[in-house]
mmCIF file of C-alpha atoms in Angstrom:
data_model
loop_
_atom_site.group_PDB
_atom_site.id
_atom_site.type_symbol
_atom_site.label_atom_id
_atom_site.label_comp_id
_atom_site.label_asym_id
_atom_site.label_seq_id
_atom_site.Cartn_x
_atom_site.Cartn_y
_atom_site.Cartn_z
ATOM 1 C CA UNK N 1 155.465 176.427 -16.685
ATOM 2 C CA UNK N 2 157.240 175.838 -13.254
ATOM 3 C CA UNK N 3 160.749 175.458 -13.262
ATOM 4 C CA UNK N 4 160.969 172.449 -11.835
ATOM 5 C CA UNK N 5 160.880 170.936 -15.711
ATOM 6 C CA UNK N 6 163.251 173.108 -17.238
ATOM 7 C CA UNK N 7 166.294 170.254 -16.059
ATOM 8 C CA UNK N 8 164.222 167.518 -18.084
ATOM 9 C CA UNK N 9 163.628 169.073 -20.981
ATOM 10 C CA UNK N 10 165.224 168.486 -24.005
ATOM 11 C CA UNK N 11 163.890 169.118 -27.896
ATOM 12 C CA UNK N 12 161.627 167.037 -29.776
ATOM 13 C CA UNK N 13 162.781 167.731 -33.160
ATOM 14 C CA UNK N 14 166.374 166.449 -32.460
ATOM 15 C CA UNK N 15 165.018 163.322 -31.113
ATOM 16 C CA UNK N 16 167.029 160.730 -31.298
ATOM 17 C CA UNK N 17 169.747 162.883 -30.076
ATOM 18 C CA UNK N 18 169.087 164.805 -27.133
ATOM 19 C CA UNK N 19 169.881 168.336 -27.015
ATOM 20 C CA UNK N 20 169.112 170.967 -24.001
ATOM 21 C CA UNK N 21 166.869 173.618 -24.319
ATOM 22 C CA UNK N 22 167.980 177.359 -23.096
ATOM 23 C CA UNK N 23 165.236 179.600 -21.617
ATOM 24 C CA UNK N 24 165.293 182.997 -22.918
ATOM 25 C CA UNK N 25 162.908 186.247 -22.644
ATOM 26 C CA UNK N 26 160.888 184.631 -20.037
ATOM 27 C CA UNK N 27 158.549 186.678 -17.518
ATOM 28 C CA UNK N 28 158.365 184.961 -14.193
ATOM 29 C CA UNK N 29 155.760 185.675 -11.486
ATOM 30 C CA UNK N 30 156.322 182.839 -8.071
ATOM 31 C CA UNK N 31 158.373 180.513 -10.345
ATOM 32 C CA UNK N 32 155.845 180.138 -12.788
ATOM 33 C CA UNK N 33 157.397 180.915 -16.012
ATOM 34 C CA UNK N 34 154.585 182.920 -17.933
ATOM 35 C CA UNK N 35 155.729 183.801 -21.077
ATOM 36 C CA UNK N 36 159.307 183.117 -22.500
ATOM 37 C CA UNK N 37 160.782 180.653 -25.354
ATOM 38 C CA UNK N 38 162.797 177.869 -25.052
ATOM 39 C CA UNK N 39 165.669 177.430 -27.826
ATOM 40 C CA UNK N 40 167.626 174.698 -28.805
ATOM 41 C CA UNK N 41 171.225 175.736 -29.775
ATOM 42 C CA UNK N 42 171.677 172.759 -32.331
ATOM 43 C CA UNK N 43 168.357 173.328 -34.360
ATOM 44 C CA UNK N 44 168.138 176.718 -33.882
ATOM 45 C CA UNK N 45 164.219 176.063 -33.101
ATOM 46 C CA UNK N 46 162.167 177.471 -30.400
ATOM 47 C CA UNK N 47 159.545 176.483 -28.202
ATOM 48 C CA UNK N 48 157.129 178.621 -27.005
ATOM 49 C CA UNK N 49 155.859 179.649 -23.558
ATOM 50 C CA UNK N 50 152.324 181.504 -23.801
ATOM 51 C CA UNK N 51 150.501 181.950 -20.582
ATOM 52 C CA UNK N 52 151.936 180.087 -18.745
ATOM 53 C CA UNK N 53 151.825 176.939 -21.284
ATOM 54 C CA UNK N 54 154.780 175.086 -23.022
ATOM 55 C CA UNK N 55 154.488 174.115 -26.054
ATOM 56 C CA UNK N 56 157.395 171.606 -26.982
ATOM 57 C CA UNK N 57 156.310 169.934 -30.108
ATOM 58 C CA UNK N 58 158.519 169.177 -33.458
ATOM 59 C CA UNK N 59 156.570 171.749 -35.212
ATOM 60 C CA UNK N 60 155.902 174.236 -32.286
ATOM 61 C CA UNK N 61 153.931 176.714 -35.248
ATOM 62 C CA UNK N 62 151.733 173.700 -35.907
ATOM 63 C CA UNK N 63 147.971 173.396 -34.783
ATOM 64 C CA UNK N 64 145.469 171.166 -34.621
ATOM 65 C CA UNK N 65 144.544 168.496 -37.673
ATOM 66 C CA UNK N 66 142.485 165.704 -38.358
ATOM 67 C CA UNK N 67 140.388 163.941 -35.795
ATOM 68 C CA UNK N 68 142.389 166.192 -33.127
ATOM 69 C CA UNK N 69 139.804 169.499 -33.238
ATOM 70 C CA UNK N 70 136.938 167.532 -31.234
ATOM 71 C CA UNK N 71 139.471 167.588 -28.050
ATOM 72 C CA UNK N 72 139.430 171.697 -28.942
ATOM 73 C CA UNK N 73 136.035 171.757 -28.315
ATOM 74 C CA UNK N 74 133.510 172.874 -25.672
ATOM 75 C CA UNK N 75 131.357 170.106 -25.308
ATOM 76 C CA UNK N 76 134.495 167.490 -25.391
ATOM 77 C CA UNK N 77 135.720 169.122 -22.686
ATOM 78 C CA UNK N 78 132.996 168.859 -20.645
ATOM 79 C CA UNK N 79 132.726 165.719 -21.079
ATOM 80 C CA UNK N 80 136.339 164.798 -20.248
ATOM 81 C CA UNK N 81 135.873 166.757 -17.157
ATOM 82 C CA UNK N 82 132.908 164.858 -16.108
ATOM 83 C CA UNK N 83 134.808 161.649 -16.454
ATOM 84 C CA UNK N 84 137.860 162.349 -14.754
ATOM 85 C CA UNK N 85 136.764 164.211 -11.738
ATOM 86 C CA UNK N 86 132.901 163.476 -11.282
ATOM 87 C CA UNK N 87 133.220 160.942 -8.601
ATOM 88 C CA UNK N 88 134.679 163.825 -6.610
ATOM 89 C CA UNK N 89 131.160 165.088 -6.213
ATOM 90 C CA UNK N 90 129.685 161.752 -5.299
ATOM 91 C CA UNK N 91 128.035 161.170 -9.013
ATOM 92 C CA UNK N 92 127.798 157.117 -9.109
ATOM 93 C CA UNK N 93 127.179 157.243 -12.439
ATOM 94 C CA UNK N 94 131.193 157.976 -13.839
ATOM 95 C CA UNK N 95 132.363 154.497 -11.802
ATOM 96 C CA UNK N 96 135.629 154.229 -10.620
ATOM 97 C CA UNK N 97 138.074 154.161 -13.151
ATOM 98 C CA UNK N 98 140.632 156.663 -12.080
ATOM 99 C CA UNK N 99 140.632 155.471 -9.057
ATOM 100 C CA UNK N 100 141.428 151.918 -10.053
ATOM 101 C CA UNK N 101 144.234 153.449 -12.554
ATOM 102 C CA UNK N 102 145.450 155.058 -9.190
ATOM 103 C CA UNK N 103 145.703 152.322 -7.103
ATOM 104 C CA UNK N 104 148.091 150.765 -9.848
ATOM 105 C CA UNK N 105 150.471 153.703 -8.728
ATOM 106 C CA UNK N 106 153.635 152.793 -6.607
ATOM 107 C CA UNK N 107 155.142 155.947 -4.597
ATOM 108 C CA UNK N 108 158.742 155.468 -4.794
ATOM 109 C CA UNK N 109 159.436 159.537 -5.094
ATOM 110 C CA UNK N 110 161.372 160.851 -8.076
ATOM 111 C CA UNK N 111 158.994 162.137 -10.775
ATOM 112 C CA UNK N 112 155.662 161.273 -12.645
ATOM 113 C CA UNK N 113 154.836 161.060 -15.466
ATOM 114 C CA UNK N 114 151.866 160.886 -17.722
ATOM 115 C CA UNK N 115 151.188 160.783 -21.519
ATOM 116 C CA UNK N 116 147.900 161.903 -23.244
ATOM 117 C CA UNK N 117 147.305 162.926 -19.872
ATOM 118 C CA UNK N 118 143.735 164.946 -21.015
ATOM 119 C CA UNK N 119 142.242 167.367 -18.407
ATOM 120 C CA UNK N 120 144.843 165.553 -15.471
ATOM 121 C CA UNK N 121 143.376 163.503 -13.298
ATOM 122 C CA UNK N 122 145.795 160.698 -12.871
ATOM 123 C CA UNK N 123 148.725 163.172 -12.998
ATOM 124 C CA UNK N 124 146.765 164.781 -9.737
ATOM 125 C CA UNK N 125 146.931 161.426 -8.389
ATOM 126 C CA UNK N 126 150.832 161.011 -9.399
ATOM 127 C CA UNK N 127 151.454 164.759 -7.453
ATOM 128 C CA UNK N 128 150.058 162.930 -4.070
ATOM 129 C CA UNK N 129 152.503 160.211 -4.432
ATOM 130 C CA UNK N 130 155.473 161.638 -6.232
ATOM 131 C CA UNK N 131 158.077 164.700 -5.452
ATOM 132 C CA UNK N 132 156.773 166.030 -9.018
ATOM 133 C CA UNK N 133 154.574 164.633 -11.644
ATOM 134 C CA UNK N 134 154.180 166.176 -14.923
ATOM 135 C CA UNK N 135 151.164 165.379 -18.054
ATOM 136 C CA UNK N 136 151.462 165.924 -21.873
ATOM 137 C CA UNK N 137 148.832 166.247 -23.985
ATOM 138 C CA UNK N 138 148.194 167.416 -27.876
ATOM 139 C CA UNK N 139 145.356 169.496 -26.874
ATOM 140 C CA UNK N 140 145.691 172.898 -25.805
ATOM 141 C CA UNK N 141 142.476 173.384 -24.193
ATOM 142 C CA UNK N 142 143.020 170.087 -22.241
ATOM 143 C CA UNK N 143 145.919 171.565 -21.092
ATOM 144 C CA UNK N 144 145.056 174.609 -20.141
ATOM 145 C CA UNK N 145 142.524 173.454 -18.050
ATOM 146 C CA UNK N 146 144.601 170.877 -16.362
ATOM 147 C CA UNK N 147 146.549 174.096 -15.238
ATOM 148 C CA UNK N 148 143.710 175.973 -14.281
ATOM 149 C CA UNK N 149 142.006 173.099 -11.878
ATOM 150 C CA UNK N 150 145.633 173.123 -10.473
ATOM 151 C CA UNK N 151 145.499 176.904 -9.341
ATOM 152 C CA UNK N 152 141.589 176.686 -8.452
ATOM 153 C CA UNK N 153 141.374 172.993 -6.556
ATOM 154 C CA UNK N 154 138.100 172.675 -7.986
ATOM 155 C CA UNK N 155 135.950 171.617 -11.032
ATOM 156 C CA UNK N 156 133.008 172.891 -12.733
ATOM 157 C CA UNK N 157 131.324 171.229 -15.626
ATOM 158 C CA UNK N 158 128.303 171.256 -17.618
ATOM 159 C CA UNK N 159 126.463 168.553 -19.946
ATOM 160 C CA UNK N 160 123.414 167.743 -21.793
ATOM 161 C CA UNK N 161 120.505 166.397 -19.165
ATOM 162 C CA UNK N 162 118.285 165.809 -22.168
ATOM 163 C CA UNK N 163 117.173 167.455 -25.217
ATOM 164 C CA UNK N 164 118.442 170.895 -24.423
ATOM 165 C CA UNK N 165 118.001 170.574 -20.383
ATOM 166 C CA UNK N 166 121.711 170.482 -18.890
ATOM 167 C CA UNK N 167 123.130 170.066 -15.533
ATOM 168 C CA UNK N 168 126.216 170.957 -13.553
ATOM 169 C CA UNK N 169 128.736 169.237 -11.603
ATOM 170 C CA UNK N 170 131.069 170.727 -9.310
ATOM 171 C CA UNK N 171 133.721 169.475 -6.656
ATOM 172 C CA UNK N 172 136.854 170.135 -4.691
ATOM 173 C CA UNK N 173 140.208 168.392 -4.720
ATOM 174 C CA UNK N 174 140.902 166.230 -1.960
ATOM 175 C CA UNK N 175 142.998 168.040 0.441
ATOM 176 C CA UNK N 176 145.701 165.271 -0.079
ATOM 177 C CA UNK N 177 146.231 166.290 -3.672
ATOM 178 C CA UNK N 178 149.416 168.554 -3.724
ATOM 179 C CA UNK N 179 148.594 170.762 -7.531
ATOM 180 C CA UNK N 180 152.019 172.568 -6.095
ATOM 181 C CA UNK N 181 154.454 170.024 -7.686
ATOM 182 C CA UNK N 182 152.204 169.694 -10.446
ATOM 183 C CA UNK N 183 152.793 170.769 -14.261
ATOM 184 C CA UNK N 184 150.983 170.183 -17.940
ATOM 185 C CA UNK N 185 152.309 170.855 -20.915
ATOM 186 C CA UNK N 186 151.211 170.867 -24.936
ATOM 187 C CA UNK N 187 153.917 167.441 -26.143
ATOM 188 C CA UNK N 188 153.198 164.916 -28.157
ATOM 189 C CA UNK N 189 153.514 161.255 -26.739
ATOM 190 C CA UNK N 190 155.614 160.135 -30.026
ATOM 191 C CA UNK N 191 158.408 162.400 -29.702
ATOM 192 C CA UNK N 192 158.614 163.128 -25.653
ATOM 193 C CA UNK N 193 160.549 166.406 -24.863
ATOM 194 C CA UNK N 194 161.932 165.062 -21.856
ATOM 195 C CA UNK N 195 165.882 163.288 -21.081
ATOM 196 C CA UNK N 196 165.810 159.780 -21.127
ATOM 197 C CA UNK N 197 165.300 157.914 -17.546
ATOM 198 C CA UNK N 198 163.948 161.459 -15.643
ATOM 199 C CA UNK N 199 160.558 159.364 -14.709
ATOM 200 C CA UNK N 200 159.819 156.873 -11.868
ATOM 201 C CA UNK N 201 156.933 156.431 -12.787
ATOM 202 C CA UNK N 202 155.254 156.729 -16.339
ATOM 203 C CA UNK N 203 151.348 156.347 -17.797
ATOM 204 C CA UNK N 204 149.913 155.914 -20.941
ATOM 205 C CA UNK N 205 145.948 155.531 -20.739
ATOM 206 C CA UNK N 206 144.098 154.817 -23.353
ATOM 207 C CA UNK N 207 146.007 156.354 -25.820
ATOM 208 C CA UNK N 208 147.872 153.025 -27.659
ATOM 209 C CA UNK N 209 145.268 152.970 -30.030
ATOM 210 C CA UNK N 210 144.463 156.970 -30.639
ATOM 211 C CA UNK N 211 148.622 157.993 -32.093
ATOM 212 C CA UNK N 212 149.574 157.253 -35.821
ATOM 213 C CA UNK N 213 152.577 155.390 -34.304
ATOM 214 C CA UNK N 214 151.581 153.136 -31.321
ATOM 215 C CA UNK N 215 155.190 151.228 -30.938
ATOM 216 C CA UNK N 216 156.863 154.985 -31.279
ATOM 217 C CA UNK N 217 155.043 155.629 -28.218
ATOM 218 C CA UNK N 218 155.925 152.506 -26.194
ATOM 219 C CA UNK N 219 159.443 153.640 -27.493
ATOM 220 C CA UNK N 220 159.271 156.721 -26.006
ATOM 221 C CA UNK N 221 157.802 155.818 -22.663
ATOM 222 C CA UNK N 222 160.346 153.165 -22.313
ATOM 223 C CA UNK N 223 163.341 156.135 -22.829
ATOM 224 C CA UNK N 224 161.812 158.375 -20.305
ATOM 225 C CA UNK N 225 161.435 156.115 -18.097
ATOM 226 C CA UNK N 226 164.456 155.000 -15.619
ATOM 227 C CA UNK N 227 166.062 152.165 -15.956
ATOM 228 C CA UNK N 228 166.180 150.792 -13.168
ATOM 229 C CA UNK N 229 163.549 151.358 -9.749
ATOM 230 C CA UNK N 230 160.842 152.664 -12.569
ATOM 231 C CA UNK N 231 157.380 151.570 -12.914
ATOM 232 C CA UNK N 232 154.753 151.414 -15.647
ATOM 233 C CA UNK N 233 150.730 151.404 -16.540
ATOM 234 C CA UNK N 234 149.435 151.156 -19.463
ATOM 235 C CA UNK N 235 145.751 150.999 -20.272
ATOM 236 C CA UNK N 236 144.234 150.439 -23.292
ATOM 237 C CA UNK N 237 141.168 149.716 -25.022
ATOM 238 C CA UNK N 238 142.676 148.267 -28.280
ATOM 239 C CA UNK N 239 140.113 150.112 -30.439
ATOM 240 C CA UNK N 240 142.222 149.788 -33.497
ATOM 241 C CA UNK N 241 140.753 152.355 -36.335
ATOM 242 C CA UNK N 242 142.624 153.619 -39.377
ATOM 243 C CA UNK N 243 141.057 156.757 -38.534
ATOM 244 C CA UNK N 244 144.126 157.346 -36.217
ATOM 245 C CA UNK N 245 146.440 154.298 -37.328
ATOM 246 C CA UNK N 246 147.728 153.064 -40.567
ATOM 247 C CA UNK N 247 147.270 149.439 -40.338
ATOM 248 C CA UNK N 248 150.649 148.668 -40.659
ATOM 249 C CA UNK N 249 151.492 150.045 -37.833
ATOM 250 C CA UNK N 250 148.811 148.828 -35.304
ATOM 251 C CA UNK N 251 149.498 146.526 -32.771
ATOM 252 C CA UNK N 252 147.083 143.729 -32.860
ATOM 253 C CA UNK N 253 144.210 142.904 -34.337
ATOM 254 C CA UNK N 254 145.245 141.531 -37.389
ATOM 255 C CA UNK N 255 145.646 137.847 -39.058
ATOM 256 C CA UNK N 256 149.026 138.306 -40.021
ATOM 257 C CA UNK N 257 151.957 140.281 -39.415
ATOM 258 C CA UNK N 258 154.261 140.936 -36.801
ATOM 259 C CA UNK N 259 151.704 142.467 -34.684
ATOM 260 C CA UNK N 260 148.772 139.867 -35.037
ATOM 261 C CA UNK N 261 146.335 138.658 -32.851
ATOM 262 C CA UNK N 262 145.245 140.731 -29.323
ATOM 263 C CA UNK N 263 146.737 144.152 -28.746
ATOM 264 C CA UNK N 264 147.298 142.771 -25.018
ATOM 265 C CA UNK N 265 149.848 139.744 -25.576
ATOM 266 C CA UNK N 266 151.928 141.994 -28.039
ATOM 267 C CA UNK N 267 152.443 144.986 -25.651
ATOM 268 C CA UNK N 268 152.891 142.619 -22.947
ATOM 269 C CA UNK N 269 155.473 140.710 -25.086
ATOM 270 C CA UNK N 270 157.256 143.917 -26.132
ATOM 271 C CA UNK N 271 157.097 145.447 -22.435
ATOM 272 C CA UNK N 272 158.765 141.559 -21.320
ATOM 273 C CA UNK N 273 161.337 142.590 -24.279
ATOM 274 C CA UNK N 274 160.613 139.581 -26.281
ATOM 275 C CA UNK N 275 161.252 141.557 -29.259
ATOM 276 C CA UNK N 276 164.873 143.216 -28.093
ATOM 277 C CA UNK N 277 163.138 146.714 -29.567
ATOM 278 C CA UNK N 278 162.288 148.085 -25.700
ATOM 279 C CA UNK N 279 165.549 147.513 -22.987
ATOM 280 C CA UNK N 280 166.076 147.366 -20.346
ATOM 281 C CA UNK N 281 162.953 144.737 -20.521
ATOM 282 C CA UNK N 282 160.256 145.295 -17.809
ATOM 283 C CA UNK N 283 158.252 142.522 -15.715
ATOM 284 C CA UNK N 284 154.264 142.638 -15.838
ATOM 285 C CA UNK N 285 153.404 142.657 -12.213
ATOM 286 C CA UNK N 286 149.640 143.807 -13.051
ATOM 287 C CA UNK N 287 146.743 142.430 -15.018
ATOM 288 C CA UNK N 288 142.983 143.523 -15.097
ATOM 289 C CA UNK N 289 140.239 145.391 -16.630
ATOM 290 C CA UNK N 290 139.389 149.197 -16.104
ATOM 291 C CA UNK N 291 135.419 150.435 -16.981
ATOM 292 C CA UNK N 292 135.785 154.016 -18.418
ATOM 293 C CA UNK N 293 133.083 156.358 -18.980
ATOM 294 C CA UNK N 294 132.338 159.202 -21.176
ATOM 295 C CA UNK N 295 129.350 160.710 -20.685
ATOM 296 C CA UNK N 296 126.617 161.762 -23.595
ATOM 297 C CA UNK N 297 123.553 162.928 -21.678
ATOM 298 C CA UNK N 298 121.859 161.365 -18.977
ATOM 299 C CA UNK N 299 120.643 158.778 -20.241
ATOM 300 C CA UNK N 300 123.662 157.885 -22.885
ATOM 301 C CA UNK N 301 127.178 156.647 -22.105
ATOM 302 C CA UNK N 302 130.491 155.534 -23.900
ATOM 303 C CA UNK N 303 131.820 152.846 -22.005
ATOM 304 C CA UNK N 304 134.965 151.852 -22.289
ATOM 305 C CA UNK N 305 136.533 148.400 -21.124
ATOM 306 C CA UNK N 306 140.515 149.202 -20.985
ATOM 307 C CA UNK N 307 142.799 146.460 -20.368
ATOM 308 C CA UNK N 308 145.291 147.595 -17.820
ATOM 309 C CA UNK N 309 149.050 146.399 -17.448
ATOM 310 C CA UNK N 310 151.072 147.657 -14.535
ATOM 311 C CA UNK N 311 154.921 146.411 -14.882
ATOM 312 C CA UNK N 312 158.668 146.947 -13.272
ATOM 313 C CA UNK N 313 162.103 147.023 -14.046
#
């Protein structure tokens, strides 16, 4: 973990209250911390760094559950990797979605800041524009590969061709990416570890409709995020399951309730502050659709059509 985060950082499991975290026993090698633990004095709890890796959630000693093991796996991974970083290698097949998500970017310096941020493309894309950008995600393979491509400046994946015929990809960085000011760490997008207003910038894609608690996210994106001068993007497919979301708590698609109706007009009308539950309230400045592609074998694909909203306050 570079030490460029260690002023943001606060801990999770005192959230609402924000308390400062204290490295200890760390092991430092070109100020990448390597191994060390991060304690909060009010809790008493501590965070642990491993490798190189943060881990900074309420229940640091907790693993993987549910629906989360597929992003542990191989093959996942792969396939994440084709679709955030295959168009690097000229493969017309992945489309252009990060690119379009990166064109939604506004480089006014300070830091930036993605959530669910997977393997790291778009927080690559923040790092070009930004003094700093930072990603979170739940998964600690995703993670640790995000940190990998940043030391290497290149990616290498595999998938199924057909049957059990597979093919590589492989591609370098643009030399415009900086992976210097770069940093990924294991958080989870409901309870941010991070002080309120550190980000000029902050990301959520795809994710609204994959977290138990969709408006504790907006929540927390909203508190991270400065509050004045900041900018937003969210992106979301509105693929509302109750394998990851109570139904209570989902944010359209329903008859009746608070939330009913499209996912789209009630983020935009919580983002606008119509509600009074996210201040300072933010103007929509953006509207549009994003294609995104996961990628089965050759001749299969997920697509994805994510509704994008880019706003200001």
């Amino acid at each position: 973990m570079k030490r460029f985060l260690l002023p943001l950082l606060i801990c999770p499991a005192c959230l609402p209250k924000e308390q400062p975290l204290e490295l200890s026993a760390a092991k430092e090698a070109d100020g990448d911390l390597l191994t060390g633990v991060l304690r909060c004095r009010k809790c008493r709890r501590d965070f642990p760094i491993k490798g190189g890796v943060a881990t900074l959630l309420r229940d640091p000693t907790g693993g993987p559950s549910g629906g989360q093991w597929k992003y542990e796996e191989s093959e996942t991974l792969n396939r994440y990797l084709w679709s955030h970083f295959a168009d690097l290698c000229g493969d017309p097949d992945v489309g252009s979605a990060y690119r379009d998500w990166a064109d939604c970017l506004v480089s006014t310096g300070g830091v930036g800041f993605d959530a669910g941020c997977a393997v790291g493309r778009l927080a690559f894309e923040m790092a070009a524009r930004f003094d700093f950008a930072v990603g979170c995600d739940l998964s600690a393979t995703f993670i640790g590969a995000a940190r990998k491509l940043a030391k290497q400046r290149h990616f290498t994946c595999s998938l199924p061709l057909e049957g059990n015929l597979r093919e590589t990809f492989s591609g370098k960085f643009p030399d415009h990416w900086r992976t210097d000011n770069v940093e990924f760490i294991i958080a989870d997008a409901q309870a941010l570890p991070f002080a309120r207003e550190c980000f000029s910038q902050v990301a959520s894609l795809n994710l609204l409709d994959r977290v138990h608690t969709p408006l504790a996210h907006l929540h927390e994106l909203n508190r991270v995020a400065a509050g004045q001068n900041a900018h937003l993007l969210c992106s979301d497919p509105y693929s509302w399951s109750t394998a990851n979301t109570p139904e209570q708590h989902w944010l359209g698609g329903t008859i009746d309730g608070p939330y009913q109706g499209r996912g789209l007009d009630n983020v935009r009308g919580l983002l606008e502050g119509k509600s009074g539950i996210l201040t300072p309230p933010w103007r929509v400045t953006r509207e549009g659709n994003v294609e995104w592609r996961l990628r089965t074998h050759r001749n299969h694909y997920e697509v994805l059509r994510s509704q994008l909203l880019a706003a200001v306050r």
